[in-house]
Amino acid sequence: MHRDPRMAGFTLVEVIVAFAILALLLPPLFQAISGGLRTTDRTRDQIIAVLLAESALASAGTDGGLRTGITEGTFGDGFLWRVAVRPFDDHSGAALAAPAVRPYEVTVTVSWDEGGAAGGLLELTTLKLVAEGRR
């Protein structure tokens, strides 16, 4: 079976239809890819914020005791931190006679910008026990 050499290849109409289909499919594809990248960036920032907050929470009071009050600073890469320490009050009204340890509420807040827009905010809180006289 022989083919006519003039019949090889695509016709102009087939090429135009292929380009039209491609033009219709590319924008949604690019939007899906860019949306996935934005979600990945947000998730990465949230994971970093959790790790930084856990680190700040763990290190609170390791420099010689907890001090009530608020301290602030930056971790770098646009992450800001704030540590608030205050005596813990369980609002039960029960008073312990000369407790050996005192509970303190430690709250770490990490905030960040997301590409120049309003960013995220993460807050972790825990109780730390301090031996009386070590404050």
Coordinates of N, CA and C in Angstrom, one line a residue:
M1 N 0.8 -1.2 0.0 CA 0.0 0.0 0.0 C 0.9 1.2 0.0
H2 N 0.7 2.1 -1.0 CA 1.5 3.3 -1.1 C 0.7 4.5 -0.7
R3 N 1.4 5.5 0.0 CA 0.7 6.7 0.4 C 1.2 7.8 -0.6
D4 N 0.3 8.7 -0.8 CA 0.6 9.8 -1.6 C 1.5 10.8 -0.8
P5 N 2.7 11.2 -1.2 CA 3.5 12.1 -0.4 C 2.8 13.4 -0.1
R6 N 1.9 13.8 -0.9 CA 1.2 15.1 -0.6 C 0.2 15.0 0.6
M7 N -0.1 13.8 1.0 CA -1.1 13.6 2.1 C -0.4 13.4 3.4
A8 N 0.9 13.5 3.5 CA 1.7 13.4 4.8 C 1.5 14.6 5.6
G9 N 1.5 14.5 6.9 CA 1.5 15.7 7.8 C 0.1 16.0 8.2
F10 N 0.0 17.2 8.9 CA -1.3 17.7 9.4 C -1.8 18.8 8.5
T11 N -3.1 18.9 8.4 CA -3.7 20.1 7.7 C -3.7 21.3 8.6
L12 N -3.8 22.4 8.0 CA -3.8 23.7 8.7 C -5.0 23.7 9.7
V13 N -6.1 23.2 9.4 CA -7.3 23.1 10.3 C -7.0 22.3 11.5
E14 N -6.3 21.1 11.3 CA -6.0 20.3 12.5 C -5.0 21.0 13.4
V15 N -4.1 21.7 12.9 CA -3.1 22.5 13.7 C -3.8 23.6 14.5
I16 N -4.7 24.3 13.8 CA -5.5 25.4 14.5 C -6.3 24.8 15.6
V17 N -7.0 23.7 15.4 CA -7.8 23.1 16.4 C -7.0 22.6 17.6
A18 N -5.8 22.0 17.3 CA -4.9 21.6 18.4 C -4.5 22.8 19.2
F19 N -4.1 23.9 18.6 CA -3.7 25.1 19.3 C -4.9 25.7 20.1
A20 N -6.1 25.6 19.6 CA -7.3 26.1 20.3 C -7.5 25.3 21.5
I21 N -7.4 24.0 21.4 CA -7.6 23.1 22.6 C -6.6 23.4 23.6
L22 N -5.3 23.6 23.2 CA -4.2 23.9 24.1 C -4.4 25.2 24.8
A23 N -4.9 26.2 24.1 CA -5.2 27.5 24.7 C -6.3 27.4 25.7
L24 N -7.2 26.6 25.5 CA -8.3 26.4 26.5 C -7.9 25.7 27.7
L25 N -7.0 24.7 27.6 CA -6.6 23.9 28.7 C -5.4 24.5 29.6
L26 N -4.6 25.3 29.0 CA -3.4 25.8 29.8 C -3.7 26.7 30.9
P27 N -4.6 27.7 30.8 CA -4.9 28.6 31.9 C -5.4 27.9 33.2
P28 N -6.4 27.0 33.1 CA -6.8 26.3 34.3 C -5.6 25.4 34.9
L29 N -4.8 24.9 34.0 CA -3.7 24.1 34.5 C -2.7 24.9 35.2
F30 N -2.4 26.1 34.7 CA -1.4 27.0 35.4 C -2.0 27.5 36.7
Q31 N -3.3 27.8 36.8 CA -4.0 28.2 38.0 C -3.9 27.1 39.1
A32 N -4.1 25.9 38.7 CA -4.0 24.7 39.6 C -2.6 24.6 40.1
I33 N -1.6 24.7 39.3 CA -0.2 24.6 39.7 C 0.1 25.7 40.7
S34 N -0.2 27.0 40.3 CA 0.1 28.1 41.2 C -0.7 28.0 42.5
G35 N -1.9 27.6 42.5 CA -2.6 27.4 43.7 C -2.0 26.3 44.6
G36 N -1.5 25.3 44.1 CA -0.8 24.3 44.8 C 0.5 24.8 45.4
L37 N 1.2 25.6 44.7 CA 2.4 26.2 45.2 C 2.2 27.2 46.4
R38 N 1.1 28.0 46.3 CA 0.7 28.9 47.4 C 0.3 28.1 48.6
T39 N -0.4 27.0 48.4 CA -0.8 26.1 49.6 C 0.5 25.5 50.2
T40 N 1.4 25.1 49.4 CA 2.7 24.5 49.9 C 3.4 25.6 50.7
D41 N 3.5 26.8 50.2 CA 4.2 27.9 50.9 C 3.5 28.2 52.3
R42 N 2.2 28.2 52.3 CA 1.5 28.5 53.5 C 1.7 27.3 54.5
T43 N 1.7 26.1 54.0 CA 1.9 25.0 54.9 C 3.3 25.0 55.5
R44 N 4.3 25.3 54.6 CA 5.7 25.4 55.1 C 5.8 26.5 56.2
D45 N 5.2 27.6 56.0 CA 5.3 28.7 57.0 C 4.6 28.3 58.3
Q46 N 3.5 27.5 58.2 CA 2.8 27.1 59.4 C 3.7 26.0 60.2
I47 N 4.4 25.2 59.4 CA 5.2 24.2 60.1 C 6.4 24.8 60.7
I48 N 7.0 25.8 60.1 CA 8.1 26.6 60.6 C 7.7 27.3 61.9
A49 N 6.5 27.9 61.9 CA 6.0 28.6 63.0 C 5.7 27.7 64.2
V50 N 5.2 26.5 64.0 CA 5.0 25.5 65.0 C 6.4 25.1 65.7
L51 N 7.4 24.9 64.8 CA 8.7 24.5 65.3 C 9.3 25.6 66.1
L52 N 9.2 26.9 65.6 CA 9.8 28.0 66.4 C 9.0 28.2 67.7
A53 N 7.7 28.1 67.7 CA 6.9 28.3 68.9 C 7.3 27.2 69.9
E54 N 7.4 26.0 69.5 CA 7.7 24.9 70.4 C 9.1 25.1 71.0
S55 N 10.0 25.6 70.2 CA 11.4 25.9 70.7 C 11.4 27.0 71.7
A56 N 10.7 28.1 71.4 CA 10.6 29.2 72.4 C 9.9 28.8 73.7
L57 N 8.9 27.9 73.5 CA 8.2 27.5 74.7 C 9.1 26.6 75.6
A58 N 9.8 25.7 74.9 CA 10.7 24.8 75.7 C 11.9 25.6 76.3
S59 N 12.3 26.7 75.7 CA 13.5 27.4 76.3 C 13.1 28.5 77.3
A60 N 11.8 28.8 77.4 CA 11.3 29.8 78.4 C 11.7 29.3 79.8
G61 N 12.4 30.2 80.5 CA 12.8 29.9 81.9 C 14.1 29.1 82.0
T62 N 14.7 28.7 80.9 CA 16.0 28.0 81.0 C 17.2 28.8 81.4
D63 N 17.0 30.1 81.3 CA 18.1 31.1 81.6 C 18.1 31.5 83.1
G64 N 17.6 30.7 84.0 CA 17.7 31.0 85.4 C 16.4 31.3 86.0
G65 N 15.3 30.9 85.4 CA 14.0 31.1 86.0 C 13.1 31.9 85.2
L66 N 11.8 31.8 85.5 CA 10.8 32.5 84.7 C 10.6 33.9 85.3
R67 N 10.5 34.9 84.5 CA 10.2 36.3 84.9 C 8.8 36.7 84.3
T68 N 7.9 37.1 85.2 CA 6.6 37.5 84.6 C 6.8 38.7 83.7
G69 N 6.0 38.8 82.7 CA 6.1 39.9 81.8 C 6.1 39.4 80.3
I70 N 6.3 40.3 79.4 CA 6.3 40.0 78.0 C 7.6 40.4 77.4
T71 N 8.1 39.5 76.6 CA 9.3 39.7 75.8 C 9.0 39.4 74.3
E72 N 9.7 40.2 73.4 CA 9.4 40.0 72.0 C 10.7 40.0 71.2
G73 N 10.6 39.5 70.0 CA 11.8 39.5 69.2 C 11.5 38.9 67.8
T74 N 12.5 38.7 67.0 CA 12.3 38.1 65.7 C 13.2 36.9 65.6
F75 N 12.7 35.9 64.8 CA 13.5 34.7 64.5 C 14.2 34.9 63.2
G76 N 13.8 35.8 62.4 CA 14.4 35.9 61.0 C 13.3 35.4 60.0
D77 N 13.6 35.7 58.8 CA 12.7 35.3 57.7 C 11.3 35.8 57.9
G78 N 11.1 36.9 58.6 CA 9.7 37.5 58.8 C 8.9 36.9 59.9
F79 N 9.5 36.0 60.7 CA 8.8 35.4 61.9 C 9.1 36.3 63.1
L80 N 8.0 36.7 63.8 CA 8.1 37.5 65.0 C 7.6 36.6 66.1
W81 N 8.2 36.8 67.3 CA 7.8 36.0 68.5 C 7.5 36.9 69.7
R82 N 6.6 36.4 70.5 CA 6.2 37.1 71.7 C 6.0 36.0 72.8
V83 N 6.7 36.2 74.0 CA 6.5 35.3 75.1 C 5.9 36.1 76.2
A84 N 4.8 35.6 76.7 CA 4.1 36.2 77.9 C 4.1 35.2 79.0
V85 N 4.6 35.6 80.2 CA 4.7 34.8 81.4 C 3.9 35.5 82.5
R86 N 3.0 34.7 83.1 CA 2.2 35.3 84.2 C 1.9 34.1 85.2
P87 N 1.8 34.5 86.5 CA 1.4 33.5 87.5 C 0.1 32.8 87.1
F88 N 0.0 31.5 87.2 CA -1.2 30.8 86.9 C -2.2 30.9 88.0
D89 N -3.5 31.2 87.6 CA -4.6 31.2 88.6 C -5.7 30.3 88.1
D90 N -6.0 29.3 88.8 CA -7.0 28.3 88.3 C -8.4 28.7 88.7
H91 N -8.5 29.9 89.4 CA -9.8 30.4 89.8 C -10.7 29.5 90.6
S92 N -10.0 28.6 91.3 CA -10.8 27.7 92.1 C -11.0 28.2 93.5
G93 N -10.2 29.2 93.9 CA -10.3 29.8 95.2 C -9.6 29.0 96.3
A94 N -9.2 27.8 96.0 CA -8.5 27.0 97.0 C -7.0 27.5 97.1
A95 N -6.6 27.8 98.3 CA -5.2 28.2 98.5 C -4.4 27.1 99.1
L96 N -3.2 26.9 98.6 CA -2.3 25.9 99.1 C -1.4 26.6 100.1
A97 N -1.2 25.9 101.2 CA -0.3 26.4 102.3 C 1.1 26.3 101.8
A98 N 1.8 27.4 101.6 CA 3.2 27.4 101.2 C 3.6 26.4 100.2
P99 N 3.1 26.5 99.0 CA 3.5 25.4 98.0 C 5.0 25.4 97.7
A100 N 5.5 24.2 97.4 CA 6.9 24.1 97.1 C 7.2 24.6 95.7
V101 N 6.2 24.5 94.8 CA 6.3 25.0 93.4 C 5.2 25.9 93.1
R102 N 5.4 26.8 92.2 CA 4.4 27.7 91.7 C 4.2 27.5 90.2
P103 N 3.0 27.5 89.8 CA 2.7 27.3 88.3 C 2.7 28.7 87.7
Y104 N 3.3 28.7 86.5 CA 3.3 29.9 85.6 C 2.7 29.5 84.3
E105 N 1.9 30.4 83.7 CA 1.3 30.2 82.4 C 2.3 30.9 81.4
V106 N 2.8 30.1 80.5 CA 3.7 30.7 79.4 C 3.0 30.6 78.1
T107 N 2.8 31.7 77.4 CA 2.2 31.7 76.1 C 3.2 32.3 75.1
V108 N 3.4 31.5 74.0 CA 4.3 31.9 72.9 C 3.4 32.2 71.7
T109 N 3.6 33.4 71.1 CA 2.8 33.7 69.9 C 3.9 34.0 68.8
V110 N 3.7 33.3 67.7 CA 4.5 33.5 66.5 C 3.6 34.1 65.4
S111 N 4.1 35.1 64.8 CA 3.3 35.7 63.6 C 4.3 35.9 62.5
W112 N 3.7 35.9 61.3 CA 4.5 36.0 60.1 C 3.7 36.6 58.9
D113 N 4.4 37.2 57.9 CA 3.8 37.7 56.7 C 3.8 36.6 55.7
E114 N 2.8 36.7 54.9 CA 2.7 35.7 53.7 C 2.7 36.5 52.4
G115 N 3.9 36.7 51.9 CA 4.0 37.4 50.7 C 3.5 38.8 50.7
G116 N 3.8 39.6 51.7 CA 3.4 41.0 51.8 C 2.0 41.1 52.3
A117 N 1.2 40.1 52.3 CA -0.2 40.2 52.8 C -0.2 39.9 54.3
A118 N -1.4 40.1 54.9 CA -1.5 39.7 56.3 C -1.2 38.3 56.4
G119 N -0.4 37.9 57.4 CA 0.1 36.6 57.5 C -0.6 35.7 58.5
G120 N 0.1 34.8 59.0 CA -0.5 33.9 60.0 C -0.1 34.2 61.4
L121 N -0.8 33.6 62.3 CA -0.6 33.8 63.7 C -0.8 32.4 64.4
L122 N 0.2 32.1 65.3 CA 0.1 30.8 66.0 C 0.4 31.1 67.4
E123 N -0.4 30.5 68.3 CA -0.2 30.7 69.8 C -0.2 29.3 70.5
L124 N 0.8 29.1 71.3 CA 0.9 27.9 72.1 C 1.0 28.3 73.6
T125 N 0.3 27.6 74.5 CA 0.3 27.9 75.9 C 0.6 26.7 76.7
T126 N 1.4 26.8 77.7 CA 1.7 25.7 78.6 C 1.8 26.2 80.1
L127 N 1.9 25.3 81.0 CA 2.2 25.6 82.4 C 3.6 25.1 82.7
K128 N 4.3 26.0 83.4 CA 5.6 25.6 83.9 C 5.6 25.7 85.4
L129 N 6.2 24.7 86.0 CA 6.3 24.8 87.5 C 7.7 25.3 87.9
V130 N 7.7 26.2 88.8 CA 9.0 26.8 89.2 C 9.1 26.5 90.7
A131 N 10.2 26.0 91.2 CA 10.5 25.8 92.6 C 10.4 27.1 93.3
E132 N 9.8 27.2 94.4 CA 9.6 28.5 95.2 C 11.0 28.9 95.6
G133 N 11.3 30.2 95.3 CA 12.6 30.8 95.6 C 13.5 30.8 94.4
R134 N 13.1 30.2 93.3 CA 14.0 30.1 92.1 C 13.5 31.1 91.0
R135 N 12.5 31.9 91.3 CA 12.0 32.8 90.3 C 13.0 33.7 89.8

